[in-house]
XYZ file of C-alpha atoms in Angstrom:
471
model
C 79.287 8.059 30.753
C 78.289 4.102 30.529
C 76.758 5.464 27.079
C 79.518 6.420 25.716
C 82.254 3.511 27.096
C 79.696 1.051 25.739
C 79.273 2.597 22.230
C 83.119 2.700 22.018
C 82.845 -1.370 22.739
C 80.172 -1.992 19.459
C 82.288 0.875 17.096
C 85.507 -1.645 17.894
C 83.106 -4.759 17.355
C 81.619 -3.145 14.548
C 85.668 -1.902 13.344
C 86.468 -6.700 13.976
C 83.432 -7.156 12.172
C 84.407 -5.218 9.255
C 87.675 -6.155 8.909
C 86.901 -10.524 9.451
C 84.060 -9.329 5.835
C 87.551 -7.992 4.017
C 89.514 -10.374 4.945
C 86.640 -12.890 3.211
C 85.759 -11.381 0.148
C 89.566 -11.026 -0.407
C 90.191 -15.275 0.022
C 86.649 -16.371 -0.960
C 84.134 -14.526 -1.661
C 85.318 -12.650 -4.641
C 85.424 -15.752 -6.383
C 81.639 -16.373 -6.203
C 79.037 -14.751 -8.423
C 77.707 -11.607 -8.252
C 74.291 -12.769 -6.712
C 75.937 -14.667 -3.765
C 78.074 -12.149 -2.607
C 74.975 -9.686 -2.973
C 73.716 -11.500 -0.605
C 76.476 -12.649 1.572
C 76.948 -8.177 1.637
C 73.468 -8.214 4.073
C 73.723 -11.603 5.866
C 77.183 -10.085 7.227
C 75.382 -6.546 7.697
C 72.328 -7.972 9.734
C 74.713 -9.995 11.654
C 76.533 -7.105 12.659
C 73.247 -4.576 14.229
C 72.632 -7.745 15.839
C 76.260 -7.957 17.155
C 76.179 -4.378 18.483
C 72.696 -5.193 19.925
C 74.185 -8.110 21.977
C 77.283 -6.058 22.883
C 75.191 -2.909 23.440
C 73.958 -1.190 26.899
C 71.134 -2.468 28.309
C 69.011 -0.192 31.045
C 67.032 -2.038 32.135
C 65.970 -6.081 31.038
C 64.191 -4.563 28.158
C 66.157 -1.691 26.544
C 69.477 -1.671 25.071
C 70.886 1.121 23.888
C 74.078 0.709 20.993
C 74.727 1.453 17.591
C 72.597 -1.169 15.125
C 72.479 1.814 12.402
C 75.710 1.909 11.786
C 75.420 -1.051 8.796
C 72.382 0.482 7.747
C 73.946 3.492 6.825
C 77.253 1.745 5.114
C 74.719 0.117 3.105
C 73.370 3.884 2.237
C 76.661 4.477 1.403
C 77.461 0.721 -0.755
C 74.499 0.055 -2.192
C 72.960 0.854 -5.477
C 69.042 -0.859 -5.231
C 67.169 0.126 -2.488
C 65.847 -2.708 -2.042
C 69.177 -4.186 -0.409
C 69.168 -0.540 2.124
C 65.359 -1.904 3.696
C 66.216 -5.662 4.269
C 69.383 -4.240 6.630
C 66.989 -2.334 8.423
C 63.898 -5.365 8.357
C 66.619 -7.323 9.035
C 68.276 -5.470 11.811
C 64.600 -5.526 14.298
C 63.728 -8.422 13.470
C 67.578 -9.908 15.285
C 66.364 -7.668 17.840
C 63.054 -10.241 18.264
C 65.586 -13.522 19.564
C 66.240 -11.176 22.249
C 62.738 -11.802 23.536
C 59.604 -10.476 22.773
C 58.315 -7.190 24.057
C 57.624 -3.516 23.934
C 61.077 -2.957 23.795
C 61.715 -5.670 21.606
C 58.682 -4.722 19.542
C 59.888 -0.435 19.299
C 63.426 -1.404 18.248
C 61.168 -3.355 15.019
C 58.924 -0.978 14.431
C 61.709 1.652 14.400
C 65.163 0.079 12.162
C 61.881 -0.872 9.297
C 61.116 3.063 9.218
C 64.947 3.499 9.513
C 65.621 1.454 6.815
C 62.531 3.275 4.416
C 64.027 6.793 5.274
C 67.424 4.901 3.804
C 65.224 4.083 1.564
C 64.648 7.604 -0.141
C 68.750 8.247 1.022
C 69.788 6.160 -0.914
C 68.384 6.882 -4.348
C 68.715 11.055 -3.022
C 72.618 9.897 -2.945
C 73.353 8.302 -6.715
C 71.071 11.399 -7.398
C 73.015 13.885 -5.767
C 75.726 15.535 -7.096
C 77.823 16.683 -3.581
C 80.887 14.592 -2.920
C 81.193 11.732 -1.317
C 82.448 12.949 2.187
C 79.676 15.253 2.074
C 76.740 13.210 1.537
C 78.331 10.313 3.944
C 78.206 13.621 6.794
C 74.828 14.199 5.823
C 73.061 10.611 6.078
C 74.744 10.233 9.134
C 73.027 13.402 10.788
C 69.890 12.108 9.041
C 69.952 8.437 10.764
C 71.097 9.306 14.360
C 68.685 12.092 14.482
C 65.476 9.900 13.235
C 67.050 7.603 15.031
C 66.684 9.768 18.640
C 62.866 10.184 17.021
C 61.853 7.337 16.575
C 62.677 6.488 20.411
C 61.062 9.114 21.169
C 58.275 8.219 19.690
C 57.609 4.491 20.043
C 60.502 3.610 23.021
C 59.157 2.710 25.875
C 61.655 5.454 27.690
C 58.637 8.530 28.492
C 59.724 10.694 25.899
C 60.734 13.534 28.147
C 62.997 11.557 30.383
C 65.232 10.513 27.064
C 65.510 14.492 25.480
C 66.642 15.288 28.634
C 69.374 12.703 30.442
C 69.811 10.377 27.320
C 70.165 12.107 24.304
C 72.365 14.916 25.013
C 74.546 11.926 25.375
C 73.542 9.364 22.925
C 73.457 11.773 19.749
C 76.666 13.201 19.232
C 78.591 9.845 20.073
C 76.218 8.350 17.570
C 77.034 10.780 15.236
C 81.073 10.686 16.263
C 81.548 7.675 15.875
C 79.433 6.946 13.106
C 81.336 9.291 11.303
C 84.558 7.477 12.771
C 83.454 4.246 11.596
C 82.339 5.439 8.186
C 86.032 6.280 7.447
C 87.539 3.365 8.699
C 85.910 1.597 5.980
C 86.423 4.039 3.770
C 89.340 2.998 3.314
C 88.563 -0.932 3.707
C 86.703 -0.032 0.982
C 89.616 1.510 -1.541
C 92.053 -0.399 -0.111
C 89.329 -3.551 -1.064
C 89.266 -1.939 -4.898
C 92.937 -1.187 -4.924
C 93.471 -4.906 -4.162
C 90.607 -5.293 -6.906
C 92.413 -3.187 -10.106
C 95.490 -4.538 -9.210
C 93.657 -8.620 -10.444
C 92.080 -6.792 -12.726
C 95.315 -5.248 -14.243
C 97.338 -8.421 -13.427
C 94.346 -10.306 -15.572
C 94.711 -7.644 -18.313
C 98.560 -8.223 -18.556
C 98.935 -12.095 -18.470
C 96.472 -11.562 -20.712
C 98.051 -9.736 -22.612
C 101.163 -11.361 -22.286
C 99.673 -14.829 -24.040
C 97.983 -12.495 -26.961
C 102.466 -11.583 -26.670
C 103.427 -14.866 -27.145
C 100.779 -16.260 -29.993
C 101.609 -12.779 -32.536
C 105.173 -13.792 -31.359
C 104.787 -17.580 -32.675
C 102.685 -16.435 -35.886
C 105.591 -13.693 -36.398
C 108.967 -16.233 -35.966
C 106.062 -18.890 -38.127
C 105.344 -15.973 -41.185
C 109.696 -15.224 -40.424
C 109.933 -19.157 -41.226
C 107.131 -19.538 -44.530
C 108.905 -16.182 -45.688
C 112.894 -17.680 -45.269
C 111.377 -20.702 -47.229
C 109.228 -19.054 -49.767
C 112.485 -17.006 -50.582
C 114.822 -19.932 -50.531
C 112.474 -21.550 -52.834
C 111.962 -18.892 -55.019
C 115.627 -19.008 -55.598
C 115.517 -22.177 -56.053
C 112.955 -21.509 -58.283
C 114.323 -18.655 -60.647
C 118.240 -20.743 -60.517
C 115.327 -24.487 -61.989
C 114.055 -21.883 -64.613
C 117.129 -19.753 -65.742
C 118.202 -23.647 -66.863
C 115.343 -24.570 -67.900
C 115.107 -22.054 -69.889
C 118.879 -21.875 -71.429
C 118.538 -25.349 -72.536
C 115.548 -25.595 -74.987
C 116.698 -21.881 -75.700
C 120.482 -23.451 -76.556
C 118.862 -26.197 -78.807
C 116.995 -24.456 -80.600
C 119.389 -21.445 -81.393
C 122.270 -25.085 -81.510
C 120.391 -26.899 -84.167
C 120.109 -23.270 -85.662
C 122.694 -22.585 -86.298
C 123.606 -26.490 -87.652
C 121.423 -26.402 -90.370
C 122.322 -23.115 -91.564
C 125.782 -23.387 -91.422
C 125.714 -27.039 -93.086
C 122.271 -27.077 -94.298
C 124.062 -27.569 -97.768
C 125.745 -31.457 -97.545
C 123.619 -32.148 -94.411
C 121.220 -35.150 -95.713
C 117.519 -34.472 -95.232
C 116.557 -36.735 -93.016
C 119.049 -35.122 -91.014
C 117.296 -32.079 -91.425
C 114.012 -33.470 -90.513
C 115.661 -34.361 -87.260
C 117.006 -32.000 -86.569
C 113.852 -29.221 -87.587
C 111.550 -32.126 -85.136
C 114.404 -31.421 -81.953
C 113.467 -27.348 -82.437
C 109.871 -27.585 -82.697
C 110.416 -29.413 -79.488
C 112.545 -27.848 -77.687
C 110.067 -24.908 -78.791
C 106.838 -26.226 -76.889
C 109.101 -26.905 -73.960
C 110.285 -23.344 -73.997
C 106.453 -22.288 -74.886
C 105.212 -24.187 -71.850
C 107.193 -22.743 -69.563
C 106.585 -19.676 -70.507
C 103.097 -20.541 -70.412
C 103.050 -21.448 -67.022
C 104.978 -18.022 -65.300
C 102.323 -15.900 -67.462
C 99.284 -18.369 -66.363
C 100.742 -18.149 -62.277
C 100.846 -13.714 -62.646
C 97.233 -13.910 -64.730
C 96.503 -16.293 -61.601
C 97.402 -14.327 -58.242
C 97.449 -10.867 -60.048
C 92.838 -12.104 -60.328
C 92.795 -11.809 -64.147
C 92.654 -14.837 -65.399
C 89.397 -15.498 -67.282
C 86.888 -18.417 -66.910
C 84.408 -19.760 -69.721
C 82.049 -21.684 -69.049
C 80.482 -24.386 -71.311
C 78.782 -27.516 -71.694
C 82.087 -30.156 -71.559
C 81.891 -33.281 -73.342
C 82.775 -35.661 -69.648
C 83.375 -39.072 -72.879
C 84.936 -36.320 -75.420
C 87.377 -34.677 -72.834
C 88.697 -37.935 -71.308
C 88.967 -38.503 -74.887
C 91.431 -36.356 -75.145
C 93.020 -36.447 -71.787
C 94.378 -40.718 -72.448
C 95.474 -39.633 -76.780
C 97.718 -36.816 -75.406
C 99.672 -39.236 -73.344
C 99.095 -42.302 -74.856
C 102.579 -42.750 -76.615
C 104.495 -40.933 -74.024
C 103.944 -42.999 -71.655
C 104.214 -46.250 -74.431
C 107.366 -44.172 -74.591
C 108.095 -44.969 -71.423
C 107.967 -48.244 -71.116
C 104.536 -47.649 -68.273
C 101.325 -48.356 -68.340
C 98.628 -46.428 -69.182
C 94.819 -46.975 -68.270
C 90.974 -45.455 -67.379
C 88.521 -46.647 -65.200
C 85.211 -45.449 -65.872
C 83.561 -45.741 -63.006
C 79.164 -46.093 -63.898
C 76.721 -43.127 -63.407
C 78.875 -40.445 -65.494
C 76.426 -37.616 -66.607
C 77.440 -36.366 -70.444
C 78.263 -32.948 -69.797
C 79.418 -30.932 -67.496
C 79.151 -27.211 -67.171
C 83.245 -26.235 -66.810
C 85.922 -24.099 -68.378
C 87.062 -26.923 -70.891
C 90.932 -25.468 -71.768
C 91.019 -25.210 -67.920
C 89.791 -29.249 -66.803
C 92.039 -30.172 -69.652
C 94.850 -27.579 -68.557
C 94.620 -29.204 -64.820
C 93.976 -32.898 -65.931
C 97.458 -32.821 -68.285
C 98.751 -31.409 -65.741
C 98.179 -34.147 -63.138
C 98.719 -36.445 -65.484
C 102.055 -35.222 -66.870
C 103.255 -35.447 -63.339
C 102.180 -38.880 -63.296
C 104.437 -40.620 -65.543
C 107.185 -37.984 -64.460
C 107.847 -39.759 -61.661
C 106.255 -43.063 -62.183
C 109.530 -45.149 -63.400
C 107.796 -48.353 -63.803
C 104.285 -49.908 -62.963
C 101.233 -47.731 -64.564
C 99.405 -44.158 -64.621
C 95.364 -44.994 -63.997
C 92.589 -42.114 -64.441
C 89.184 -43.339 -63.120
C 86.045 -40.549 -63.391
C 83.298 -41.281 -60.760
C 81.270 -38.739 -59.717
C 80.692 -38.731 -55.496
C 78.051 -37.215 -52.990
C 79.411 -35.043 -49.979
C 76.844 -34.230 -47.063
C 78.469 -31.108 -45.123
C 76.789 -28.625 -43.117
C 73.629 -30.308 -43.717
C 73.609 -29.617 -47.174
C 74.417 -32.404 -49.983
C 76.413 -31.735 -53.149
C 77.189 -33.931 -56.605
C 80.861 -34.087 -57.489
C 82.293 -34.820 -60.996
C 85.763 -36.575 -59.921
C 88.698 -37.511 -61.846
C 91.641 -39.264 -60.190
C 94.883 -39.665 -61.070
C 97.258 -42.601 -59.884
C 100.520 -43.262 -60.034
C 102.626 -46.018 -58.498
C 106.214 -43.352 -58.916
C 108.154 -42.108 -55.940
C 104.951 -40.980 -53.531
C 105.478 -38.002 -51.516
C 105.960 -37.309 -47.562
C 103.099 -36.208 -45.622
C 105.389 -33.342 -44.604
C 105.062 -31.852 -48.139
C 101.582 -32.549 -48.602
C 100.669 -29.189 -48.212
C 103.694 -27.482 -49.329
C 103.774 -28.498 -53.591
C 100.773 -26.758 -53.700
C 102.874 -23.254 -53.266
C 104.209 -21.517 -55.295
C 107.699 -21.724 -56.049
C 107.662 -25.069 -53.529
C 108.608 -28.590 -54.589
C 108.954 -32.047 -52.659
C 112.720 -31.863 -52.848
C 114.390 -29.091 -54.355
C 116.837 -31.808 -56.740
C 114.109 -32.362 -58.207
C 113.119 -29.673 -60.746
C 117.396 -30.315 -61.129
C 115.878 -34.372 -61.744
C 113.412 -35.104 -63.415
C 112.675 -30.773 -65.073
C 110.119 -28.463 -64.736
C 109.018 -25.304 -63.209
C 106.945 -26.277 -59.836
C 104.484 -24.493 -60.397
C 101.424 -26.494 -62.283
C 100.461 -28.026 -58.782
C 100.200 -24.715 -57.796
C 98.542 -23.263 -60.953
C 96.201 -26.642 -61.196
C 95.099 -25.713 -57.482
C 94.602 -22.644 -58.269
C 92.287 -23.190 -61.149
C 90.503 -25.963 -59.242
C 89.307 -23.081 -57.239
C 88.440 -21.015 -59.702
C 86.105 -23.560 -61.372
C 84.623 -23.783 -58.267
C 86.643 -27.077 -56.843
C 89.298 -28.444 -55.327
C 92.806 -31.679 -55.662
C 93.349 -33.200 -52.855
C 96.254 -35.341 -52.528
C 96.198 -39.130 -51.001
C 100.327 -40.629 -50.373
C 103.187 -41.686 -48.838
C 106.732 -41.346 -50.417
C 107.942 -44.270 -52.474
C 104.462 -46.308 -52.339
C 102.919 -43.466 -55.326
C 100.469 -40.769 -55.988
C 96.558 -40.172 -56.430
C 95.689 -36.231 -57.114
C 91.195 -35.987 -57.550
C 90.092 -33.248 -59.314
C 86.624 -32.407 -57.541
C 84.805 -30.643 -60.196
C 80.877 -29.369 -58.547
C 77.866 -30.904 -61.383
C 74.744 -29.329 -60.340
C 76.476 -25.706 -61.076
C 74.215 -23.070 -61.986
C 74.867 -22.178 -66.422
C 75.391 -18.412 -66.903
C 72.411 -17.030 -69.306
C-alpha cells in the first residue's frame, strides 16, 4: 500500500513539473532557438526524474522506489532523435548518485542507462511503425515498466526472489497504470500546446496577409489614381489635339480659299505670303501627325533603328543651323559649348538623334522668353556596379520657366505636361519628351533632367560611346 501512495505522490510531482514546464515554454522558451529548446527539454526531463527520486518510497537507507523512468517514456514519445532518449536515461541515472555512491545508486545508474539504450531502440521502432499513437504509448509503457522491474531484480541489492514475491506485484501494476495516466495527461498538455502554436502561427499568417492586403490596397489606389490622372491628361490631350489639328488645317483651307477666290485680283506678293503661310501650317500639321505616329510605333515596338557612323561635328552643326534663325527671331541667344576630347564619330541612328536634339532645343526655345539657350556637348565616364561606361552627353540648358520638382517624372509620360495650361499657352501635343525618352532608350541611352520652377531647365541626352557595331 505504501508503494501505491508514494507512486501517486510521485505522479503529482511529475504533473506539477509538466505544468510548470508548459508555462515556462509558453512564455519564455518559445522565443528562443530550436537548439536551446531541445537542451531545455532534456534538463526538464532529467530534473523530473531526480524529483521522483527525492519524493520516492525509501525501503531502507539505500533502496528507493519511484517513477523516475516515466520521464524516459515521455522522451520516447516526443523526441525524434534516439540519442536524446539515451541522454535522458543516463542523465536520470547520474542524478541518483547525488544521494551518495553505494551499491544501490550504482545499480540505479546501470538500470537507467540500460533503459535509455532500450528506449532509443523503441523510439526508432515507433517512428517506423504504423500503429496508432495510443497503441504505441501502451506498448512503450508496458515495455519500460517490465524491463525496469527485471533490471531491479538483476542488478539491485534486493534479492530477486523477495522482489518478485513481495515488491513487484505492487510496483509493476501501479507503475504501468500511473505511467499511462501521466502519458494521457501529458498528451492533453501537448495537444493544448500544439493548439496554441497553431493559433500563433495562424495569427502571424493573418498578420502577414493583412499587411500584404494593405500594400495591395495602396498599390491599387495608386494605380487607380494614376489611371484617373492619365485619363484626365488624355482628355486634355485630345482637347488640345483637336485645337492643334484644326488651327493649321483651318489656316491651309482659309488661305487656299482666299487664293482660289481672289487669285485674279491679288498681288503676287500677297499670293507668295499666303503660300508661305499655307506651307508653314502644313509643316505644323505634319509635325503633329508625326509625333502621334512615332508614339504609336514606339509603344507597339515597331520603330526601326538604323545604326551608322555619325559625324559629331555635322550633327551639332545641323542642330544649331536649324534653330539659329528661330532663336534670333524670338530675341534670345543660342550658344554652343563643345568640350575638349569629343570623338569624331558615334555609332547610332542619325535621324533619331536629330529628332531628340531638335525636340529638346525646340522646347528650350519655346519656353524661354528672355535669356539664352546653350547646347553643351561633352564626354563623361560613369562607374556603376564595378563597371565603367563612356558616354557622349548633349545638354540643352535654357533660362526659361523651369519645371517644378514634383513634375520631373510626369512630363516624360505620354499625354502629360507640367501644367495642363501649357499646351494651350505654348502649343504642341505634349508628346515630344515621351517620344524622346523612348527613342533614347532604344539607342541604349537616357535623358536626365535638372530643373527648378522659374530657374530654367537642363535636359541631358546620354548616348553610349563604345557601342558594338553590327556587321
